[in-house]
mmCIF file of C-alpha atoms in Angstrom:
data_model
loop_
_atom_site.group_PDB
_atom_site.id
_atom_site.type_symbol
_atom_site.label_atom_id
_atom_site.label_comp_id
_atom_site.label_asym_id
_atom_site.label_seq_id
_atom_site.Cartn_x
_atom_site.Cartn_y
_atom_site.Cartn_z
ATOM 1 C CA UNK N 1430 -4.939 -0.753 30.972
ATOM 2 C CA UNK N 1431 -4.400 -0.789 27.335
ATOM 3 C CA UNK N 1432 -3.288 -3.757 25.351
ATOM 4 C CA UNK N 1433 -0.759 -3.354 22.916
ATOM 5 C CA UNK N 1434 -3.471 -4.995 20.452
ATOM 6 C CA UNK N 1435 -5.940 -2.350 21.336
ATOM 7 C CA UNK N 1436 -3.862 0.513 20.789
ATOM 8 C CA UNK N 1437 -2.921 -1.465 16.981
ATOM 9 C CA UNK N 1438 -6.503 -1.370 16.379
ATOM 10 C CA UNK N 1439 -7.394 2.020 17.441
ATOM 11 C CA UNK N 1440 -10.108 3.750 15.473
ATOM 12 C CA UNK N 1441 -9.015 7.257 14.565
ATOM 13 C CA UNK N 1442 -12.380 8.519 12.447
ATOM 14 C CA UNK N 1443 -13.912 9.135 15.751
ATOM 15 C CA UNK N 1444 -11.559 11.090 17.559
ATOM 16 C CA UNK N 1445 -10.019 12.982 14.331
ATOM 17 C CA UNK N 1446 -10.152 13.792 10.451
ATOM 18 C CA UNK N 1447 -6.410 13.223 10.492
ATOM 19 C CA UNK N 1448 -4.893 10.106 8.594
ATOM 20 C CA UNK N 1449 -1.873 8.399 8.310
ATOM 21 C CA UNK N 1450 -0.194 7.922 4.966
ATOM 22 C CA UNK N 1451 2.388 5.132 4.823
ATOM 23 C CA UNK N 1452 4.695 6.580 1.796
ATOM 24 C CA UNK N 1453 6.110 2.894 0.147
ATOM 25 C CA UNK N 1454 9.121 3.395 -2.759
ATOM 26 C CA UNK N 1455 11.887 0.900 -3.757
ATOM 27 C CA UNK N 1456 15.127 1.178 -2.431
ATOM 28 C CA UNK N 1457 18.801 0.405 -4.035
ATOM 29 C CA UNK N 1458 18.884 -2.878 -4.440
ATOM 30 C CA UNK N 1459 15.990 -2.713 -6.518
ATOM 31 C CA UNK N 1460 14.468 -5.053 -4.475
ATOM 32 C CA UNK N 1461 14.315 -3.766 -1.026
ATOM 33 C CA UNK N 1462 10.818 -2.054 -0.264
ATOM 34 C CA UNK N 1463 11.143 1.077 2.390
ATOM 35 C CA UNK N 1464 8.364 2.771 3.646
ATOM 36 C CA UNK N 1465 8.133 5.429 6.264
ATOM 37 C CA UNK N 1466 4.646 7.280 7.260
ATOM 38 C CA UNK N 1467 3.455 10.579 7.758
ATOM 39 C CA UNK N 1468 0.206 12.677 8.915
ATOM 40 C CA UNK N 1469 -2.507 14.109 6.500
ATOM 41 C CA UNK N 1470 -4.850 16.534 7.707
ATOM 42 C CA UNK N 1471 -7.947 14.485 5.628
ATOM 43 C CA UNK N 1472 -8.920 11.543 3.294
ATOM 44 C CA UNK N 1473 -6.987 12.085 -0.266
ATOM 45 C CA UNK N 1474 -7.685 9.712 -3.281
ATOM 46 C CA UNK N 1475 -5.619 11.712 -5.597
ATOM 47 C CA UNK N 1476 -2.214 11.089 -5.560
ATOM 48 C CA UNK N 1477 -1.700 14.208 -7.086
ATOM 49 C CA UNK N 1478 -3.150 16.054 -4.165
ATOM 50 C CA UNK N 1479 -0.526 14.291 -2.246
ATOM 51 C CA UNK N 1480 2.506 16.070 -1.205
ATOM 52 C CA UNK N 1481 6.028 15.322 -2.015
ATOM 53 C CA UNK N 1482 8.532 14.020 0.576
ATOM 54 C CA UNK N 1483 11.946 13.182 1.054
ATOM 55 C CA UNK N 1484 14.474 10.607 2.563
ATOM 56 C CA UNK N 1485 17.808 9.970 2.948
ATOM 57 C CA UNK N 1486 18.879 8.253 -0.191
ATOM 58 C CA UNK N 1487 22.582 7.649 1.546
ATOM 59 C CA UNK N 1488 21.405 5.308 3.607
ATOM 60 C CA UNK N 1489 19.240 3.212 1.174
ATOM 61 C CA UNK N 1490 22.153 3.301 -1.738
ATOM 62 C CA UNK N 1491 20.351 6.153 -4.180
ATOM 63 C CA UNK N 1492 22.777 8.707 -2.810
ATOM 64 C CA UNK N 1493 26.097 10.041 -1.935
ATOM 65 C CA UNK N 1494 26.199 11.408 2.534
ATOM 66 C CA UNK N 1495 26.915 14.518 0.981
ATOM 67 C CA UNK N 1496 23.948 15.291 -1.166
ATOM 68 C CA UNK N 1497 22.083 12.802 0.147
ATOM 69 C CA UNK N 1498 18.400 13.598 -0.216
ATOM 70 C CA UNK N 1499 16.028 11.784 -2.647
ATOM 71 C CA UNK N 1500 12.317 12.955 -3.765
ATOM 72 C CA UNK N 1501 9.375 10.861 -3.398
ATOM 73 C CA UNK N 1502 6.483 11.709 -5.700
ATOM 74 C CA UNK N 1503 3.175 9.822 -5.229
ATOM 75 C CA UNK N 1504 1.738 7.891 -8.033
ATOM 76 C CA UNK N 1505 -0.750 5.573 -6.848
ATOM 77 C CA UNK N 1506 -3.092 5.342 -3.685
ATOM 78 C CA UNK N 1507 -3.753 2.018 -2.156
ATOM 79 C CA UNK N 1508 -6.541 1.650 0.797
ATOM 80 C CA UNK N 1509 -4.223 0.727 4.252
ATOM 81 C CA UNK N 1510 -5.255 -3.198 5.154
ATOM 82 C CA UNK N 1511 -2.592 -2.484 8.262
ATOM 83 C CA UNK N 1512 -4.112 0.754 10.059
ATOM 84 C CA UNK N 1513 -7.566 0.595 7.942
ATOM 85 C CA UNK N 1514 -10.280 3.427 8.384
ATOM 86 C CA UNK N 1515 -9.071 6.476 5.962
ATOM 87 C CA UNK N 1516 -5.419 5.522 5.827
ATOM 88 C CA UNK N 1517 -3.377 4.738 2.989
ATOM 89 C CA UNK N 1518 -0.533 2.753 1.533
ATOM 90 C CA UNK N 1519 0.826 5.534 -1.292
ATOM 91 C CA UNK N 1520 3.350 3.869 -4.051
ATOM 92 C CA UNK N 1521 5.779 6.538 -4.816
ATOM 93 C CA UNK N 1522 9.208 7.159 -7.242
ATOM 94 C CA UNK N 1523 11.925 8.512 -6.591
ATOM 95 C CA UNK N 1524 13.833 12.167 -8.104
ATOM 96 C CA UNK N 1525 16.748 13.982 -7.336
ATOM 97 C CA UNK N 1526 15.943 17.426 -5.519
ATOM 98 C CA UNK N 1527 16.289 18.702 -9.507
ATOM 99 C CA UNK N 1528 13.351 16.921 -10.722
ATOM 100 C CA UNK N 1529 15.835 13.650 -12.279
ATOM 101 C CA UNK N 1530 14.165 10.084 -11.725
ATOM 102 C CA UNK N 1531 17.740 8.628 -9.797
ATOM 103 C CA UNK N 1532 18.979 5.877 -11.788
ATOM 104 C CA UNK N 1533 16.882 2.713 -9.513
ATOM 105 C CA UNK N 1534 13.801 4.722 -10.566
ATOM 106 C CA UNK N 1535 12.123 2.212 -13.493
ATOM 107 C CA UNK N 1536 8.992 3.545 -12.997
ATOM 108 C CA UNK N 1537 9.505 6.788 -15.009
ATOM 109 C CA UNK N 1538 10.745 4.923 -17.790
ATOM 110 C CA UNK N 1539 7.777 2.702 -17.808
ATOM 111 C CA UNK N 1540 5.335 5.472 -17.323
ATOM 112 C CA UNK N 1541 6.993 6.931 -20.873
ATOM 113 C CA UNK N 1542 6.435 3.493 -23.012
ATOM 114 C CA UNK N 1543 2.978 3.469 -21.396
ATOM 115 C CA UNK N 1544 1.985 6.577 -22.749
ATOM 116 C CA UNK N 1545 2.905 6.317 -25.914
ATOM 117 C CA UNK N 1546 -0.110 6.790 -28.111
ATOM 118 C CA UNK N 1547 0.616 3.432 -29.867
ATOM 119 C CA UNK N 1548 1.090 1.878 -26.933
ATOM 120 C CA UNK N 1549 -2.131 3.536 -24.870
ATOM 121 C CA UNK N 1550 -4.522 2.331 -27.423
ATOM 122 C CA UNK N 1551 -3.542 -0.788 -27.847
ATOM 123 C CA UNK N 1552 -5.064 -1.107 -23.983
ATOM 124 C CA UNK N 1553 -1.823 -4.030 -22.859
ATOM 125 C CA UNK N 1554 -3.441 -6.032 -20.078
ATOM 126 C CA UNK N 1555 -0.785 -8.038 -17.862
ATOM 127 C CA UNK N 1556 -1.791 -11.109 -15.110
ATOM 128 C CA UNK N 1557 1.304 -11.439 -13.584
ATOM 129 C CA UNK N 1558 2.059 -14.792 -11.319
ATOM 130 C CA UNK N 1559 4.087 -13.905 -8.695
ATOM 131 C CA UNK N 1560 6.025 -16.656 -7.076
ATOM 132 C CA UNK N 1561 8.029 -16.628 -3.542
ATOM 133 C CA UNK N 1562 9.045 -18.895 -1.087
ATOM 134 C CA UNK N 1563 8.207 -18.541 3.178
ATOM 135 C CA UNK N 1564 11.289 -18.799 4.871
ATOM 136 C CA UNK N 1565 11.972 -19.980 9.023
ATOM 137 C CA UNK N 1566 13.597 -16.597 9.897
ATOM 138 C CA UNK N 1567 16.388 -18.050 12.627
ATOM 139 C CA UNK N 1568 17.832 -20.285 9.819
ATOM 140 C CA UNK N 1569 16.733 -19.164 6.340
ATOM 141 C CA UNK N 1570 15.359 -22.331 5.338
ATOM 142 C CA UNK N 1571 11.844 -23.344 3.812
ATOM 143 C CA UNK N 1572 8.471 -22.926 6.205
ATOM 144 C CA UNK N 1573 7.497 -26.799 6.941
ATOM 145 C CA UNK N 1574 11.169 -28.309 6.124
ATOM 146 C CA UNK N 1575 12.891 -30.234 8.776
ATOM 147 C CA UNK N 1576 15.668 -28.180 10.171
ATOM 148 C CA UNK N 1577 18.828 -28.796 8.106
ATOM 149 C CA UNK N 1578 17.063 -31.494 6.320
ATOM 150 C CA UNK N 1579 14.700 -32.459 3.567
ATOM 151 C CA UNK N 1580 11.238 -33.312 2.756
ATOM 152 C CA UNK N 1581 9.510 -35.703 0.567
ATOM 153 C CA UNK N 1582 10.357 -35.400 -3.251
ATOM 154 C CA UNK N 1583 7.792 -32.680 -5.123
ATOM 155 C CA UNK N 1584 4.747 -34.439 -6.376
ATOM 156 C CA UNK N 1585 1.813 -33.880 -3.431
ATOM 157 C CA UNK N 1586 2.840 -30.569 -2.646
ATOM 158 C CA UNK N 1587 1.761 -28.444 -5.587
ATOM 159 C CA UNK N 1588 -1.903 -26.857 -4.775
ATOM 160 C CA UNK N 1589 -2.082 -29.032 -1.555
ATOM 161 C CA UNK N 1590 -3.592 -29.592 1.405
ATOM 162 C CA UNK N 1591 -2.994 -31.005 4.387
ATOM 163 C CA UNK N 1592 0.046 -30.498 7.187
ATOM 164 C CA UNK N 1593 2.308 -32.598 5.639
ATOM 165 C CA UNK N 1594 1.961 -30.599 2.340
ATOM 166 C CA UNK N 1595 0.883 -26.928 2.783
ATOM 167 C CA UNK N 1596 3.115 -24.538 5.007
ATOM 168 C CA UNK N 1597 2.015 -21.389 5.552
ATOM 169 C CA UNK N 1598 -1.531 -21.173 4.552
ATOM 170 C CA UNK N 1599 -2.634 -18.679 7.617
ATOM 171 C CA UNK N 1600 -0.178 -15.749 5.648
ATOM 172 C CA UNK N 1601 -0.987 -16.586 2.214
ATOM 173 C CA UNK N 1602 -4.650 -16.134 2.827
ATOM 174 C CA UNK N 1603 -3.878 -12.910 5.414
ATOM 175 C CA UNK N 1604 -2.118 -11.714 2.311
ATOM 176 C CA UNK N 1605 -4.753 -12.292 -0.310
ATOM 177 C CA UNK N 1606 -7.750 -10.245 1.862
ATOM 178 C CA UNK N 1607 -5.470 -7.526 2.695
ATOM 179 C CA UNK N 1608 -4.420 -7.160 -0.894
ATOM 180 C CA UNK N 1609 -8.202 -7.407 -2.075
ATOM 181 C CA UNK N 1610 -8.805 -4.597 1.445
ATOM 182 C CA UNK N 1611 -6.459 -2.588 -0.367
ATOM 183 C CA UNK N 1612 -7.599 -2.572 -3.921
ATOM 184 C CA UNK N 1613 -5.192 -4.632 -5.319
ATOM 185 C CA UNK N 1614 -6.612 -6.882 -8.477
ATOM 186 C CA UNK N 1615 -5.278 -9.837 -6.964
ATOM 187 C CA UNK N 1616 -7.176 -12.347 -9.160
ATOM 188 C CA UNK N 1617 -6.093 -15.898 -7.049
ATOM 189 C CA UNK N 1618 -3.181 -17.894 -5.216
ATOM 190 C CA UNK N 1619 -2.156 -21.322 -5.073
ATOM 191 C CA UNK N 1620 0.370 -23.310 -3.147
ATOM 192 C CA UNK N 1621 3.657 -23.796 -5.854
ATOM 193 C CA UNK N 1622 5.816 -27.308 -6.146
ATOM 194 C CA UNK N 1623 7.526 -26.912 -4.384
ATOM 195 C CA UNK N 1624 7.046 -27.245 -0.181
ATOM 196 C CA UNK N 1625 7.064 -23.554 1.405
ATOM 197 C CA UNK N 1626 6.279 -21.779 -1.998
ATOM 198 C CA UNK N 1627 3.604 -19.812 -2.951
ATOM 199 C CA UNK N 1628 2.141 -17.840 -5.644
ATOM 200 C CA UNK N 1629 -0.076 -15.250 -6.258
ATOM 201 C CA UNK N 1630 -1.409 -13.393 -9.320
ATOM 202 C CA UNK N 1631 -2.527 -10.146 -10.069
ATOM 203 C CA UNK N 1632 -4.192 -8.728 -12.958
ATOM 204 C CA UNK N 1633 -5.488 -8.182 -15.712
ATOM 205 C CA UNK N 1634 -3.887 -4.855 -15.036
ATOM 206 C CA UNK N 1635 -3.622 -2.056 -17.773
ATOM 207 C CA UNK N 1636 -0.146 -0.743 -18.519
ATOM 208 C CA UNK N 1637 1.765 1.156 -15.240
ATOM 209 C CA UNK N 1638 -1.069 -0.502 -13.156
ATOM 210 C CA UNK N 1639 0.300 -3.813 -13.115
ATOM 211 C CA UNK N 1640 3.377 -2.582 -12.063
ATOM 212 C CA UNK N 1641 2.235 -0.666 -9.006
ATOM 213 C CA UNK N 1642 -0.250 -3.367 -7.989
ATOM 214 C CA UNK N 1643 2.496 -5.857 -7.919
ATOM 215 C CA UNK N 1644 4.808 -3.443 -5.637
ATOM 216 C CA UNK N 1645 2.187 -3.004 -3.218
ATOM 217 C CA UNK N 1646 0.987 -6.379 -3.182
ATOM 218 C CA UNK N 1647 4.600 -6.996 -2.492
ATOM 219 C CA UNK N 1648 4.753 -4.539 0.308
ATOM 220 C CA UNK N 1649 1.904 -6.139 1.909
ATOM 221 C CA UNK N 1650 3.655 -9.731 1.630
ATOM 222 C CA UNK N 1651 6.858 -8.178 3.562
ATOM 223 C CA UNK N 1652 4.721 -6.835 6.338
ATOM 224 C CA UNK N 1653 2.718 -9.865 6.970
ATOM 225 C CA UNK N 1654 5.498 -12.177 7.206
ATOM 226 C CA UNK N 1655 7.297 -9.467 9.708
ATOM 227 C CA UNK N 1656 4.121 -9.532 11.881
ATOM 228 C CA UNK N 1657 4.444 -13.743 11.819
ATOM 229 C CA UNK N 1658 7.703 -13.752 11.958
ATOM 230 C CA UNK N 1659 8.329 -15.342 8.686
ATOM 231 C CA UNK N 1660 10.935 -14.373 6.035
ATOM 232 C CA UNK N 1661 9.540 -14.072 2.389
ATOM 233 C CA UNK N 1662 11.797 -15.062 -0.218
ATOM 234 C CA UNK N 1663 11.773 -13.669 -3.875
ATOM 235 C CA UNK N 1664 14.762 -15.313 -4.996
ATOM 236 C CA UNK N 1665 14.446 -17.175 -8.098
ATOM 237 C CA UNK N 1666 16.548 -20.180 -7.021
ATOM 238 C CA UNK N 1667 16.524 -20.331 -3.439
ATOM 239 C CA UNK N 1668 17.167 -24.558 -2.724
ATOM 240 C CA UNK N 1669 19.759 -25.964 -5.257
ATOM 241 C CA UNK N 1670 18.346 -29.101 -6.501
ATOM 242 C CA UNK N 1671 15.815 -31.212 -7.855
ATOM 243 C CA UNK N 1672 13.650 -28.461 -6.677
ATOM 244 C CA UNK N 1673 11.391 -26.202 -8.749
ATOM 245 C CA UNK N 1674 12.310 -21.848 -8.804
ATOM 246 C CA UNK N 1675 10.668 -19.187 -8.610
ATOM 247 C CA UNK N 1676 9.661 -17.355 -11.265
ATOM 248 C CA UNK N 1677 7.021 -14.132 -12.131
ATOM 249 C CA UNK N 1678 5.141 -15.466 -15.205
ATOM 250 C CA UNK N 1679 3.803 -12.604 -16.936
ATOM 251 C CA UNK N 1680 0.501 -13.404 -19.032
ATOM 252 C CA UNK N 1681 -0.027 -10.517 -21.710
ATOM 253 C CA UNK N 1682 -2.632 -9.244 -24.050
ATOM 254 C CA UNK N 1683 -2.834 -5.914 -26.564
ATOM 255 C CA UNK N 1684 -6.489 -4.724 -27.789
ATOM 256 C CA UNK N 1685 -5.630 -6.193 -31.282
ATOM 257 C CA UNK N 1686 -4.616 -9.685 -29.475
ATOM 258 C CA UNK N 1687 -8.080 -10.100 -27.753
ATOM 259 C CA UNK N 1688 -9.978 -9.379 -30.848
ATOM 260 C CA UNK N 1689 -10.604 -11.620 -34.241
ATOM 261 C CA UNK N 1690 -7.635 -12.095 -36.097
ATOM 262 C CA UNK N 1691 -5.820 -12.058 -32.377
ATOM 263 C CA UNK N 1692 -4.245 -15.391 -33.068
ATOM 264 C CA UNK N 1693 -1.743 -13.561 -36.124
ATOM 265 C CA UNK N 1694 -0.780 -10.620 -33.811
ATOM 266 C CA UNK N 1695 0.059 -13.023 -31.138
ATOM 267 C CA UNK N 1696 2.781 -15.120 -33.462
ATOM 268 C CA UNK N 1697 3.905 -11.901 -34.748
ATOM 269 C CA UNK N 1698 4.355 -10.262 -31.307
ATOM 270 C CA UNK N 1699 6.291 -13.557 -30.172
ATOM 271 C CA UNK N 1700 8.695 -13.445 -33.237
ATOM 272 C CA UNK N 1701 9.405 -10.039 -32.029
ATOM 273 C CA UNK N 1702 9.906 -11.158 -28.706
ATOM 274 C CA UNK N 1703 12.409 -13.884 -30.568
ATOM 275 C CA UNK N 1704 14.761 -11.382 -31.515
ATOM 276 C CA UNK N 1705 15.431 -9.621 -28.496
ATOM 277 C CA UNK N 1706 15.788 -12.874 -26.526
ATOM 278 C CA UNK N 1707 19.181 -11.841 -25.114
ATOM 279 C CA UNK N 1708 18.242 -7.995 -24.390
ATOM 280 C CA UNK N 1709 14.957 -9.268 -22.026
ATOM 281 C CA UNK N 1710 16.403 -12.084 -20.240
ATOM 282 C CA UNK N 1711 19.142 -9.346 -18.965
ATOM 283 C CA UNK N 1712 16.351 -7.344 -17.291
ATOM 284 C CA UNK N 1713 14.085 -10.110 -16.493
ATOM 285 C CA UNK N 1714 15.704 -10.562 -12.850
ATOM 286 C CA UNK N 1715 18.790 -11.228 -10.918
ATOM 287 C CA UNK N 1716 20.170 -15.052 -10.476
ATOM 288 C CA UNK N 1717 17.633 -15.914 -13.487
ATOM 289 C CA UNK N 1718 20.338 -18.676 -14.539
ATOM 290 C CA UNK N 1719 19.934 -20.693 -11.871
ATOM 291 C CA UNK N 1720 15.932 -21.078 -12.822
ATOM 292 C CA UNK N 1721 16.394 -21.402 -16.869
ATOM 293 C CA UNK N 1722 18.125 -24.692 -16.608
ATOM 294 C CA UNK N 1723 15.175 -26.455 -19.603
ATOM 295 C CA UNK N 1724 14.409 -28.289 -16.205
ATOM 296 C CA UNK N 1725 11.453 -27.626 -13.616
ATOM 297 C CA UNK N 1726 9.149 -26.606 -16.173
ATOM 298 C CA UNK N 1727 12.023 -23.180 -17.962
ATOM 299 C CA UNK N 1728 13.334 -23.267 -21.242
ATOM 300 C CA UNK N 1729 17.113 -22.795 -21.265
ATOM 301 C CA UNK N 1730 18.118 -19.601 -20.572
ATOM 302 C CA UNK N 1731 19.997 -19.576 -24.244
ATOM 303 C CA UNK N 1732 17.000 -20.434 -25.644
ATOM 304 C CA UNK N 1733 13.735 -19.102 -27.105
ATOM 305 C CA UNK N 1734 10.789 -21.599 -28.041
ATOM 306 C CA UNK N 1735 7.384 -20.972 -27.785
ATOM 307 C CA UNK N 1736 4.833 -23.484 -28.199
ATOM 308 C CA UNK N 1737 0.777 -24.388 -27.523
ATOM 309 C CA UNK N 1738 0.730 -25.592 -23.698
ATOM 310 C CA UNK N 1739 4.449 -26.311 -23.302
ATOM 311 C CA UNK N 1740 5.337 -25.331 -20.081
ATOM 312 C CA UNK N 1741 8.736 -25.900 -20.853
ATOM 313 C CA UNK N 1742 8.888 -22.977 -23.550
ATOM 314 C CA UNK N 1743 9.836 -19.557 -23.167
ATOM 315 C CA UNK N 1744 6.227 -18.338 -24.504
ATOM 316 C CA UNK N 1745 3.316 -20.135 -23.599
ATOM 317 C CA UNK N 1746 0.253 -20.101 -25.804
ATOM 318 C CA UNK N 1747 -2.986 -21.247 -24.067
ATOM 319 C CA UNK N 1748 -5.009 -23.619 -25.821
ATOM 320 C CA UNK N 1749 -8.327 -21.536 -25.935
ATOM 321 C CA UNK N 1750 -5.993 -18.869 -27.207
ATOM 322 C CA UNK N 1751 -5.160 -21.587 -30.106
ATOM 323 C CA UNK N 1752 -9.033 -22.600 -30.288
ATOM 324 C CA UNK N 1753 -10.553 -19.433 -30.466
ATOM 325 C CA UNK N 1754 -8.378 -17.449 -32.618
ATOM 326 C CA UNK N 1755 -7.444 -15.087 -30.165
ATOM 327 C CA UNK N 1756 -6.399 -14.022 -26.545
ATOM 328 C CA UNK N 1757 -3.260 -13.456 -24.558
ATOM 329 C CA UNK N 1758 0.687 -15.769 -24.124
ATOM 330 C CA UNK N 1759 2.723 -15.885 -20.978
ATOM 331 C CA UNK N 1760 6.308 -15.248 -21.123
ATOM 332 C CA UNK N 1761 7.685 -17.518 -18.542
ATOM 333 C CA UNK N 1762 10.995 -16.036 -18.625
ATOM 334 C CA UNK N 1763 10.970 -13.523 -15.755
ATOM 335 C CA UNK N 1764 12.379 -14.544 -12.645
ATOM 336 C CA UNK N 1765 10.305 -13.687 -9.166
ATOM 337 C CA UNK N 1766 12.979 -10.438 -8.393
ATOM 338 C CA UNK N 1767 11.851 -8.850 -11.321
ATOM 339 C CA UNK N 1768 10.659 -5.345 -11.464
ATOM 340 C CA UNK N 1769 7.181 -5.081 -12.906
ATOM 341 C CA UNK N 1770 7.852 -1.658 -14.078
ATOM 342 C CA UNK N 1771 10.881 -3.259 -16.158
ATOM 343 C CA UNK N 1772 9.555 -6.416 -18.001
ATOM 344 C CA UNK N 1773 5.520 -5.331 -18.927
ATOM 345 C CA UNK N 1774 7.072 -1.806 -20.449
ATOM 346 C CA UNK N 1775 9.517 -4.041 -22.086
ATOM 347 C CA UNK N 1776 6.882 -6.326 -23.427
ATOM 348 C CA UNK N 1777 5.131 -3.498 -24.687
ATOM 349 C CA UNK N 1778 7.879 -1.722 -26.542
ATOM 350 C CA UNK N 1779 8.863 -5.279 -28.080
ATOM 351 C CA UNK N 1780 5.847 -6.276 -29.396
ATOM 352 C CA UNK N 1781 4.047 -2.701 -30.155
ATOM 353 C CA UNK N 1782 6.391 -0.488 -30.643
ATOM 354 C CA UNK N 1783 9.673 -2.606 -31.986
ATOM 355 C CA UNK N 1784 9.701 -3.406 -35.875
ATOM 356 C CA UNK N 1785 10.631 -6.916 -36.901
#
């Protein structure tokens, strides 16, 4: 008889040319990733040779009972780490039945920014450090913590190793070779301050890129720690305290940046950046005042300063950046539930297409 492992692992390519698309798009809370799959009748690498689909936006909150169905249209392909062989993850948006992105639908705005011709050949690369935390699913506290208690103060725990200082290790690294299986540019990971939180970056991306990488990569996280039994945590706060948050650093860099002469376009972009303080910490993620205390390595939330290696600024400069005259910053504003879509458009329009 069949295990239930065996049948997981079945290898389709020999018995059929049929694959199995797994259709991922974000549902209402702008957080919540759904995904449902369907049958192809071949290998696609296209997304526009993809088919539309629909689903009941009524039940995800995109849509009254009564006129309840919502569009998916495929944007990006992503080799499947889950079911492997010829099937696919597919990142998708979402439009009403009339061809109108529904209001939780950033991408399309994004997509718009991206393609401006000011904006396209300026080339914007993004790294994006995405933080979360691994939470014990029975009582929604940290991986490794003593039930109901506390550990050790932070201090060992911050790219450690050991038992005592690194929980969850197995699903970070499950998460980092299924992300590189699936074509991700998942560039590294490390374990965070604080105990039970992780991070990993991807990037350099180029414009809407970054922003479906991060999704997917995303999307892969969630259905790791289901098959563990683990609950992931993108919350950008999630243990009061003297403990550090969670946050979605997002390194940046235009064409003009990375060449000589870089160093001016930088400043200039960050003085930009200055004077919409207010307008991108309101899209830079929910509960984002309970990171940007000026403690735990954030500016204050009221706040913009930017400064050479200050991890305590709201812009980071990197000191080869400084050296050589050129390079990228990282806005350490954005909290880890932000959408990618929303803050690297936003960075872009700021600093290429917004006039000081």
């Amino acid at each position: 008889m069949s295990l239930l492992t065996d049948l997981i692992n079945l290898d389709l390519s020999h018995s059929t040319d049929k694959i199995i698309a797994e259709y991922v798009w974000i549902g209402g809370s702008g957080m919540d990733i759904r995904s449902k799959a369907r049958t192809l009748p071949g290998p696609v690498s296209d997304p526009s040779k993809l088919p539309k689909w629909n689903y009941d936006g009524s039940s995800t909150g995109q849509a009254p009972g009564e006129d309840s169905e919502v569009i998916l249209y495929p944007q990006a392909i992503f080799k499947d780490p889950f079911r492997r062989g010829n099937n696919i993850l597919v990142m998708c948006d979402a439009y009403t039945p009339a061809g109108e992105p529904i209001p939780t639908n950033k991408r399309y705005d994004a997509a718009k920014i991206f393609s401006h011709s000011d904006v396209a050949s300026e080339e914007p690369w993004y790294g994006i450090e995405q933080e979360y935390t691994l939470l014990q699913k029975d009582v929604k506290w940290p991986l490794g913590w003593p039930s109901g208690g506390y550990p050790g103060p932070q201090g060992p725990y911050y790219c450690g190793i050991g038992a005592d200082k690194a929980f969850g290790r197995d699903i970070v690294d499950s998460h980092y070779k299924a992300c590189l299986y699936a074509g991700v540019n998942i560039s590294g990971i490390n374990g965070e301050v604080m105990p039970g939180q992780w991070e990993f970056q991807v990037g350099p991306s180029v414009g809407i890129s970054a922003g479906d990488e991060v999704w997917i990569a995303r999307y892969i996280l969630e259905r790791i720690t289901e098959i563990a039994g683990v609950v992931v945590s993108f919350d950008p706060k999630p243990i009061q305290g003297d403990w550090n948050g969670a946050g979605a650093h997002t390194n940046y860099s235009t064409k003009s940046m990375r060449h000589e002469g870089g160093y001016e376009i930088i400043k200039k972009a960050i003085e930009k950046l200055s004077h919409r303080h207010k307008e991108h910490i309101a899209a830079y993620g929910e509960g984002n005042e309970r990171r940007l205390t000026g403690k735990h390595e954030t500016a204050d939330i009221n706040t913009f300063k930017w400064g050479v290696a200050n991890r305590g600024a709201s812009i980071r400069v990197g000191r080869d950046t400084e050296k050589e005259g050129k390079g990228y910053f990282e806005d350490r504003r954005p909290a880890s539930n932000m959408d990618p879509y929303v803050v690297t458009s936003m960075i872009a329009e700021t600093t290429i297409l917004g006039k000081i």
